[in-house]
Short mmCIF file of C-alpha atoms and ligand atoms in Angstrom, two decimals:
data_model
loop_
_atom_site.label_atom_id
_atom_site.label_comp_id
_atom_site.label_asym_id
_atom_site.label_seq_id
_atom_site.Cartn_x
_atom_site.Cartn_y
_atom_site.Cartn_z
CA MET N 6 -0.11 0.32 0.17
CA THR N 7 1.06 3.15 -1.25
CA GLU N 8 1.41 5.58 2.23
CA SER N 9 2.14 10.21 2.24
CA ALA N 10 1.98 11.69 5.42
CA GLY N 11 1.04 8.24 7.03
CA LYS N 12 -1.96 7.77 4.71
CA VAL N 13 -2.51 5.49 2.42
CA ASN N 14 -3.91 5.98 -0.69
CA LEU N 15 -6.96 4.54 -2.23
CA LEU N 16 -5.93 4.74 -5.67
CA GLY N 17 -4.00 2.27 -5.94
CA LEU N 18 -5.17 -0.64 -4.01
CA THR N 19 -7.42 -3.51 -5.74
CA GLN N 20 -10.86 -4.69 -4.07
CA PRO N 21 -9.14 -7.30 -1.90
CA GLN N 22 -6.36 -4.81 -0.78
CA LEU N 23 -9.03 -2.35 -0.05
CA GLU N 24 -10.89 -4.84 1.47
CA GLN N 25 -8.07 -5.52 3.83
CA PHE N 26 -7.77 -1.97 4.60
CA PHE N 27 -11.40 -1.21 5.84
CA GLU N 28 -11.21 -4.45 7.94
CA SER N 29 -8.26 -2.98 9.46
CA ILE N 30 -9.70 -0.17 10.68
CA GLY N 31 -11.88 -1.62 11.70
CA GLU N 32 -15.13 -1.70 9.05
CA LYS N 33 -16.71 -3.71 7.77
CA ARG N 34 -15.96 -5.11 4.36
CA PHE N 35 -18.33 -4.03 1.72
CA ARG N 36 -16.95 0.04 2.09
CA ALA N 37 -14.76 -1.67 -0.44
CA GLY N 38 -16.82 -1.39 -3.41
CA GLN N 39 -18.73 1.74 -2.21
CA VAL N 40 -15.38 3.63 -2.06
CA MET N 41 -13.82 1.73 -4.74
CA LYS N 42 -17.24 3.31 -7.27
CA TRP N 43 -16.57 6.75 -6.51
CA ILE N 44 -13.11 6.55 -6.99
CA HIS N 45 -13.74 5.22 -10.05
CA HIS N 46 -16.80 5.73 -11.81
CA PHE N 47 -17.47 9.10 -10.93
CA GLY N 48 -13.52 9.65 -10.08
CA VAL N 49 -14.24 11.72 -6.65
CA ASP N 50 -11.25 12.32 -4.43
CA ASP N 51 -12.55 13.76 -1.64
CA PHE N 52 -13.96 11.39 0.97
CA ASP N 53 -16.56 14.49 1.64
CA ALA N 54 -18.60 13.65 -1.28
CA MET N 55 -18.91 9.89 -0.53
CA SER N 56 -22.46 10.25 0.21
CA ASN N 57 -22.99 7.00 1.09
CA ILE N 58 -21.10 6.92 3.91
CA GLY N 59 -21.57 8.17 6.79
CA LYS N 60 -19.92 11.24 8.44
CA ALA N 61 -18.18 9.46 11.16
CA LEU N 62 -16.35 6.65 8.81
CA ARG N 63 -15.81 9.73 6.21
CA ASP N 64 -13.77 11.58 8.99
CA LYS N 65 -12.25 8.88 9.88
CA LEU N 66 -11.09 8.15 5.97
CA LYS N 67 -9.82 11.73 6.06
CA ALA N 68 -7.84 10.88 9.24
CA ARG N 69 -5.73 7.83 7.55
CA ALA N 70 -6.65 7.92 4.13
CA GLU N 71 -6.47 9.56 0.65
CA VAL N 72 -7.06 9.83 -2.90
CA ARG N 73 -4.22 11.20 -4.64
CA GLY N 74 -3.40 11.43 -8.85
CA PRO N 75 -0.15 11.66 -10.30
CA GLU N 76 0.01 15.42 -10.41
CA ILE N 77 -1.12 17.00 -13.93
CA VAL N 78 1.68 18.96 -15.40
CA SER N 79 0.86 19.55 -18.52
CA GLU N 80 -2.26 18.41 -21.18
CA ASP N 81 -2.17 18.74 -24.96
CA ILE N 82 -4.76 18.16 -27.52
CA SER N 83 -3.90 17.15 -30.87
CA SER N 84 -5.73 18.29 -33.98
CA ASP N 85 -6.46 14.30 -34.74
CA GLY N 86 -8.49 14.09 -31.01
CA THR N 87 -4.74 12.15 -29.79
CA ARG N 88 -4.45 13.77 -26.16
CA LYS N 89 -1.39 13.67 -24.44
CA TRP N 90 -0.58 14.15 -20.89
CA VAL N 91 2.94 14.84 -18.21
CA VAL N 92 2.27 13.77 -14.95
CA ARG N 93 4.95 14.13 -12.29
CA VAL N 94 4.56 10.51 -10.24
CA ALA N 95 6.35 10.82 -6.49
CA SER N 96 10.17 10.65 -7.48
CA GLY N 97 10.08 13.65 -9.01
CA SER N 98 10.24 13.05 -11.97
CA CYS N 99 7.94 12.99 -15.03
CA VAL N 100 5.73 10.47 -17.07
CA GLU N 101 3.37 10.59 -20.15
CA THR N 102 -0.28 9.27 -21.27
CA VAL N 103 -0.98 9.42 -24.29
CA TYR N 104 -5.14 8.86 -25.08
CA ILE N 105 -6.41 8.01 -29.28
CA PRO N 106 -9.60 8.12 -30.15
CA GLN N 107 -10.43 5.72 -33.11
CA GLY N 108 -13.97 4.85 -34.65
CA GLY N 109 -15.31 3.96 -31.16
CA ARG N 110 -12.59 2.75 -29.17
CA GLY N 111 -10.52 5.54 -27.01
CA THR N 112 -6.64 3.24 -26.01
CA LEU N 113 -4.69 5.14 -23.78
CA CYS N 114 -1.29 3.65 -23.44
CA VAL N 115 0.19 4.14 -20.15
CA SER N 116 3.35 4.67 -18.52
CA SER N 117 4.97 1.90 -16.44
CA GLN N 118 8.55 3.15 -15.56
CA ALA N 119 9.84 6.82 -15.13
CA GLY N 120 12.98 6.57 -17.50
CA CYS N 121 13.34 2.67 -18.23
CA ALA N 122 16.74 0.47 -17.77
CA LEU N 123 17.04 -1.82 -20.99
CA ASP N 124 18.52 0.32 -23.10
CA CYS N 125 17.02 -0.42 -26.69
CA SER N 126 18.72 0.79 -29.28
CA PHE N 127 16.23 3.37 -31.41
CA CYS N 128 13.47 3.93 -28.08
CA SER N 129 14.01 7.67 -26.27
CA THR N 130 12.59 6.51 -23.26
CA GLY N 131 15.90 4.02 -23.14
CA LYS N 132 18.60 7.44 -23.56
CA GLN N 133 16.84 8.41 -20.84
CA GLY N 134 18.33 5.49 -18.22
CA PHE N 135 16.06 4.10 -15.44
CA ASN N 136 14.90 7.12 -12.68
CA SER N 137 12.00 5.23 -10.53
CA ASP N 138 9.39 2.23 -11.12
CA LEU N 139 5.85 4.30 -10.59
CA THR N 140 3.33 3.54 -7.82
CA ALA N 141 0.16 0.85 -8.45
CA ALA N 142 -1.92 4.24 -7.84
CA GLU N 143 0.52 6.35 -10.29
CA VAL N 144 -0.14 3.43 -13.34
CA ILE N 145 -4.02 3.23 -12.45
CA GLY N 146 -4.14 7.61 -11.83
CA GLN N 147 -2.96 7.75 -15.29
CA VAL N 148 -7.02 6.02 -16.64
CA TRP N 149 -8.35 7.84 -13.47
CA ILE N 150 -6.82 11.82 -15.05
CA ALA N 151 -7.75 10.44 -18.29
CA ASN N 152 -11.56 9.69 -17.95
CA LYS N 153 -11.87 12.47 -15.93
CA SER N 154 -10.53 15.01 -18.57
CA PHE N 155 -13.29 13.67 -20.49
CA GLY N 156 -16.40 14.88 -17.72
CA THR N 157 -17.02 12.34 -15.29
CA VAL N 158 -19.79 9.83 -15.81
CA PRO N 159 -21.75 7.89 -13.83
CA ALA N 160 -22.07 4.89 -16.65
CA LYS N 161 -19.43 3.21 -17.35
CA ILE N 162 -20.08 2.35 -21.07
CA ASP N 163 -19.48 5.64 -21.34
CA ARG N 164 -16.02 5.83 -20.65
CA ALA N 165 -13.36 8.14 -22.38
CA VAL N 166 -10.98 4.62 -22.07
CA THR N 167 -12.30 1.53 -23.73
CA ASN N 168 -8.53 0.14 -24.13
CA VAL N 169 -5.54 0.06 -22.38
CA VAL N 170 -1.99 -0.38 -23.97
CA MET N 171 0.80 -0.89 -21.56
CA MET N 172 3.05 0.42 -24.54
CA GLY N 173 4.17 4.25 -22.58
CA MET N 174 7.34 4.38 -20.99
CA GLY N 175 9.20 2.12 -19.27
CA GLU N 176 9.25 -1.77 -19.08
CA PRO N 177 5.36 -2.87 -17.28
CA LEU N 178 7.49 -6.61 -16.31
CA LEU N 179 9.98 -5.18 -14.69
CA ASN N 180 7.14 -3.28 -12.25
CA PHE N 181 5.32 -6.40 -11.84
CA ASP N 182 3.57 -6.07 -8.32
CA ASN N 183 2.84 -2.40 -9.54
CA VAL N 184 1.18 -2.99 -12.78
CA VAL N 185 -0.14 -5.67 -12.44
CA ALA N 186 -2.57 -4.14 -9.48
CA ALA N 187 -3.23 -1.80 -11.87
CA MET N 188 -4.35 -3.55 -14.40
CA HIS N 189 -6.40 -5.51 -12.28
CA ILE N 190 -8.17 -2.68 -10.85
CA MET N 191 -8.48 -1.64 -15.09
CA MET N 192 -10.05 -4.94 -15.69
CA ASP N 193 -12.85 -4.86 -11.91
CA ASP N 194 -15.92 -3.77 -12.87
CA LEU N 195 -15.42 -1.55 -9.68
CA GLY N 196 -12.80 -0.45 -11.27
CA TYR N 197 -13.33 0.43 -14.88
CA GLY N 198 -14.85 -2.63 -16.14
CA ILE N 199 -12.05 -3.21 -19.30
CA SER N 200 -12.30 -6.59 -20.73
CA LYS N 201 -9.47 -8.49 -20.82
CA ARG N 202 -8.47 -8.51 -24.40
CA LYS N 203 -8.58 -4.81 -23.98
CA VAL N 204 -5.54 -4.60 -21.56
CA THR N 205 -2.59 -5.10 -23.74
CA LEU N 206 1.26 -5.63 -21.97
CA SER N 207 3.86 -5.27 -23.77
CA THR N 208 7.08 -6.61 -23.22
CA SER N 209 10.32 -6.51 -24.33
CA GLY N 210 11.14 -10.18 -23.10
CA VAL N 211 11.51 -10.46 -20.06
CA VAL N 212 11.14 -13.84 -19.66
CA PRO N 213 10.96 -15.09 -16.31
CA MET N 214 8.26 -12.77 -16.26
CA ILE N 215 6.44 -13.79 -18.70
CA ASP N 216 6.01 -17.20 -16.59
CA LYS N 217 4.85 -15.34 -13.47
CA LEU N 218 2.41 -13.16 -15.75
CA ALA N 219 0.31 -15.89 -16.87
CA GLN N 220 -0.10 -17.08 -12.90
CA GLU N 221 -1.41 -13.81 -11.56
CA ILE N 222 -3.52 -12.45 -14.89
CA ASP N 223 -5.37 -12.98 -17.67
CA VAL N 224 -4.52 -9.68 -20.22
CA SER N 225 -3.41 -9.59 -23.68
CA LEU N 226 0.19 -9.79 -24.23
CA ALA N 227 2.29 -8.15 -27.01
CA LEU N 228 5.59 -8.78 -27.94
CA SER N 229 8.43 -5.62 -29.02
CA LEU N 230 10.26 -8.97 -31.36
CA HIS N 231 12.03 -5.53 -33.68
CA ALA N 232 14.47 -8.11 -34.98
CA PRO N 233 13.96 -11.90 -36.35
CA ASN N 234 17.43 -13.24 -35.65
CA ASP N 235 19.87 -12.83 -32.35
CA GLU N 236 21.84 -11.47 -33.95
CA LEU N 237 20.55 -8.14 -34.87
CA ARG N 238 17.91 -8.53 -31.73
CA ASN N 239 21.21 -8.23 -29.89
CA GLN N 240 22.29 -4.95 -30.86
CA LEU N 241 19.02 -3.73 -30.68
CA VAL N 242 16.82 -5.09 -27.59
CA PRO N 243 20.30 -5.51 -25.74
CA ILE N 244 18.43 -7.81 -23.22
CA ASN N 245 18.17 -10.18 -25.84
CA LYS N 246 21.61 -11.45 -24.95
CA LYS N 247 19.98 -12.64 -21.59
CA TYR N 248 17.19 -14.06 -22.96
CA PRO N 249 17.49 -14.56 -26.81
CA LEU N 250 14.60 -16.81 -29.23
CA ALA N 251 15.00 -19.14 -28.50
CA VAL N 252 13.20 -18.65 -24.78
CA LEU N 253 11.34 -16.15 -25.79
CA LEU N 254 9.53 -17.49 -27.99
CA PRO N 255 8.75 -20.28 -26.52
CA ALA N 256 7.29 -18.58 -23.14
CA CYS N 257 5.55 -16.54 -25.62
CA ARG N 258 3.90 -19.06 -27.04
CA ARG N 259 3.07 -20.52 -23.06
CA TYR N 260 1.52 -17.58 -22.13
CA ILE N 261 -0.82 -17.43 -25.68
CA GLU N 262 -1.81 -21.49 -24.86
CA GLY N 263 -2.25 -20.94 -21.18
CA LEU N 264 -5.14 -18.83 -21.81
CA GLY N 265 -6.99 -21.67 -22.65
CA GLU N 266 -9.01 -19.64 -26.13
CA LYS N 267 -8.44 -18.60 -28.98
CA ARG N 268 -6.20 -15.71 -27.68
CA PHE N 269 -3.16 -14.55 -30.64
CA LEU N 270 0.21 -12.68 -29.40
CA THR N 271 0.65 -9.03 -30.64
CA ILE N 272 4.07 -8.61 -31.93
CA GLU N 273 5.19 -5.14 -32.77
CA TYR N 274 8.46 -4.95 -34.87
CA THR N 275 9.38 -1.03 -35.22
CA LEU N 276 10.62 -1.01 -38.99
CA LEU N 277 14.45 1.12 -38.76
CA LYS N 278 15.26 2.01 -42.56
CA ASP N 279 18.56 -0.38 -44.18
CA VAL N 280 18.74 -2.21 -40.62
CA ASN N 281 15.93 -4.71 -40.27
CA ASP N 282 13.32 -4.02 -42.58
CA GLN N 283 14.76 -5.65 -46.06
CA PRO N 284 13.12 -8.85 -47.41
CA GLU N 285 15.75 -11.13 -46.00
CA HIS N 286 14.50 -9.96 -43.01
CA ALA N 287 10.91 -10.72 -43.16
CA ALA N 288 11.71 -14.34 -44.80
CA GLN N 289 13.60 -14.54 -40.92
CA MET N 290 10.67 -13.35 -39.59
CA ILE N 291 7.77 -15.51 -41.65
CA GLU N 292 10.00 -18.24 -40.47
CA LEU N 293 10.08 -17.32 -36.74
CA LEU N 294 6.39 -17.21 -36.05
CA ARG N 295 5.64 -19.78 -38.05
CA ASP N 296 4.19 -21.85 -35.19
CA VAL N 297 2.99 -18.73 -33.19
CA PRO N 298 -0.96 -17.72 -32.94
CA CYS N 299 -0.52 -13.51 -33.79
CA LYS N 300 -1.00 -10.44 -34.84
CA ILE N 301 1.93 -8.45 -36.37
CA ASN N 302 2.06 -4.94 -35.85
CA LEU N 303 4.44 -2.33 -38.04
CA ILE N 304 5.41 0.61 -36.39
CA PRO N 305 7.35 2.72 -38.77
CA PHE N 306 10.65 4.46 -36.49
CA ASN N 307 9.69 7.48 -34.78
CA PRO N 308 12.65 9.87 -34.97
CA PHE N 309 13.80 11.70 -31.81
CA PRO N 310 17.23 13.55 -32.17
CA PHE N 311 20.55 11.53 -32.64
CA SER N 312 18.88 8.40 -32.68
CA GLY N 313 20.94 7.84 -35.80
CA TYR N 314 18.13 5.75 -37.53
CA GLU N 315 15.82 6.87 -40.08
CA ARG N 316 12.09 6.16 -40.98
CA PRO N 317 12.06 3.18 -44.24
CA SER N 318 10.02 5.17 -47.08
CA ASN N 319 6.26 4.23 -47.68
CA ASN N 320 6.99 1.60 -50.55
CA ALA N 321 9.52 -0.23 -48.28
CA ILE N 322 7.09 -0.41 -45.28
CA ARG N 323 4.72 -2.02 -47.87
CA ARG N 324 6.47 -3.83 -49.64
CA PHE N 325 7.81 -5.68 -45.65
CA GLN N 326 3.76 -5.66 -45.25
CA ASP N 327 2.91 -7.32 -48.51
CA LEU N 328 5.91 -10.26 -47.96
CA LEU N 329 4.72 -11.57 -44.11
CA HIS N 330 1.11 -10.34 -45.77
CA LYS N 331 1.13 -12.84 -48.80
CA ALA N 332 2.69 -15.66 -45.94
CA GLY N 333 -0.65 -15.49 -44.43
CA HIS N 334 0.05 -13.13 -41.48
CA ASN N 335 -2.58 -10.49 -40.46
CA VAL N 336 -0.18 -7.66 -40.37
CA THR N 337 -1.20 -3.59 -39.47
CA VAL N 338 0.75 -0.82 -39.89
CA ARG N 339 0.22 1.44 -36.84
CA THR N 340 -0.40 5.33 -38.13
CA THR N 341 1.59 7.75 -36.50
CA ARG N 342 -1.25 9.95 -34.10
CA GLY N 343 -0.96 13.21 -32.13
CA ASP N 344 2.02 14.22 -34.82
CA ASP N 345 1.66 17.97 -33.31
CA ILE N 346 2.45 17.59 -29.59
CA ASP N 347 4.60 14.47 -30.07
CA ALA N 348 2.78 11.88 -28.71
CA ALA N 349 3.98 9.47 -30.91
CA CYS N 350 5.94 5.90 -30.06
CA GLY N 351 9.31 5.96 -28.47
CA GLN N 352 8.78 9.62 -28.78
CA LEU N 353 7.90 9.73 -24.76
CA VAL N 354 10.00 11.17 -23.07
CA GLY N 355 8.90 13.04 -20.03
CA GLN N 356 11.62 14.58 -17.63
CA VAL N 357 13.36 12.43 -15.60
CA MET N 358 15.32 13.55 -12.69
CA ASP N 359 18.85 12.06 -11.58
CA ARG N 360 18.02 10.38 -14.37
CA THR N 361 22.10 8.59 -15.43
CA ARG N 362 22.33 10.75 -18.03
CA ARG N 363 22.88 8.48 -20.40
CA SER N 364 21.81 10.60 -23.26
CA GLU N 365 24.33 13.00 -22.73
CA ARG N 366 26.90 10.67 -22.65
CA TYR N 367 25.50 9.39 -25.59
CA ILE N 368 25.95 12.98 -27.60
CA ALA N 369 29.45 13.87 -25.61
CA VAL N 370 30.46 10.83 -27.13
CA ARG N 371 29.73 11.59 -30.55
CA GLN N 372 30.76 15.03 -30.12
CA LEU N 373 34.15 13.20 -29.26
CA ASN N 374 34.06 11.25 -32.32
CA GLY N 375 33.46 14.50 -34.39
CA ASP N 376 29.84 14.14 -34.95
CA SER N 377 29.61 17.12 -36.73
CA ASP N 378 25.39 16.68 -36.68
CA VAL N 379 25.32 17.24 -33.06
CA PRO N 380 24.98 20.66 -31.67
CA ARG N 381 27.42 21.50 -28.99
CA SER N 382 24.54 23.04 -26.63
CA ALA N 383 22.63 19.57 -27.13
CA ASN N 384 22.37 17.90 -23.20
CA ARG N 385 19.19 15.80 -23.76
CA THR N 386 17.32 13.26 -26.49
N1 SAH W 416 8.96 -1.02 -22.98
C1 SAH W 416 7.64 -1.60 -23.29
C2 SAH W 416 6.69 -0.92 -23.64
C3 SAH W 416 7.04 0.34 -24.24
S1 SAH W 416 7.34 0.59 -25.84
C4 SAH W 416 8.72 -2.20 -24.93
O1 SAH W 416 9.51 -2.57 -25.16
O2 SAH W 416 7.31 -3.50 -25.11
C5 SAH W 416 6.03 0.87 -26.83
C6 SAH W 416 6.26 0.14 -28.40
O3 SAH W 416 7.13 1.71 -28.62
C7 SAH W 416 7.78 -1.00 -28.01
O4 SAH W 416 7.73 -1.96 -29.62
C8 SAH W 416 9.39 0.00 -28.90
O5 SAH W 416 9.90 -0.93 -28.97
C9 SAH W 416 8.31 0.55 -28.82
N2 SAH W 416 9.09 1.64 -29.85
C10 SAH W 416 10.44 2.42 -29.06
N3 SAH W 416 10.74 3.41 -29.54
C11 SAH W 416 10.21 3.82 -30.67
C12 SAH W 416 10.20 4.73 -31.58
N4 SAH W 416 11.49 5.59 -31.90
N5 SAH W 416 9.38 4.53 -32.97
C13 SAH W 416 8.91 3.33 -33.00
N6 SAH W 416 9.00 2.51 -32.19
C14 SAH W 416 9.09 2.66 -30.73
FE1 SF4 W 417 12.40 0.20 -22.26
FE2 SF4 W 417 10.34 -0.15 -23.88
FE3 SF4 W 417 12.44 1.73 -24.59
FE4 SF4 W 417 13.32 -0.73 -24.71
S1 SF4 W 417 11.48 0.25 -25.98
S2 SF4 W 417 14.19 1.39 -23.52
S3 SF4 W 417 11.87 -1.90 -22.87
S4 SF4 W 417 10.70 1.78 -22.64
#
């Protein structure tokens, strides 16, 4: 349970945890359901507004507990309806949350950590290094903030957020307990009532945690593949050196098969010009994924300063898609949304306090190497 100044933050508690909390203060367990509805269905953070709770209990709650979302630093709305929030978390760092409306759906891209330790070569979050894990309240707080920004709606069917993807900043499986607790609240009818198929966790491949996830929760899984062989994947996604493809893909298959009904693994593949976008890569990918029930999502690289990578041409993207499609794969290309507010995948930078300053080191090294396109004044990616 997260506490500040001795107060328990009820925002991040699952139903069983909230029941335990009420028991611990000498109250009935059913209070948990009442309070969860106020918090998550109605977006309430003031105990005095909880009208079906008597004054004595409200006073007791005020003394011992709080409902505190992460602090909103900014909210931007793109011309295409995409919204982006920068929120400050307890460590002082900022993370980003992005809402993407599409047809009747509203997908929220949620962050799990401030920064990321895994250092994928094409990811701006990775370039910042790791700063802190988000608490469960800070993870679910992003869903809470997004729904509230559309006005508090009493009926859950009208909620703005219909889908959640753990594809913001950070590696969700390395903040396991908090992310799993938040996902339970997302799916709980007393929380956001989102179906298990519409909550997706994306991982770069922390194999032992994929098996652990299967034991704790049933959500959709996305794998950030990005390369069809170990040699290339070791360069792009360094955690591959620890958990290579031969152990990673069976772990994903075990997870999907363990769900016990027809479900698919989502494969994310960021296309990098002349690095992983050639016909030979498509051919290797077809071979690699032969026995994996999956849908493939191609993400054209979203550039950021000094990344060293480029986005492939539209023709190259289409050629890659066609090759996979002809082999019988369901392949989509992720369109870039929220361009005018820097809300695309891999452009989420936030602002990490006390970061490892990897981006500065990275630029400094390039300057030492005589890279002329690196301005002397540049101090962050
Ligand atoms: N850490 C998790 C989830 C967050 S990243 C993971 O790696 O899966 C969400 C997706 O965006 C991942 O597939 C990631 O590899 C991809 N991504 C990161 N940087 C990108 C960039 N600059 N352009 C396009 N996609 C990027
Ligand atoms: Fe971390 Fe994912 Fe970025 Fe890799 S792609 S550095 S795992 S956030």
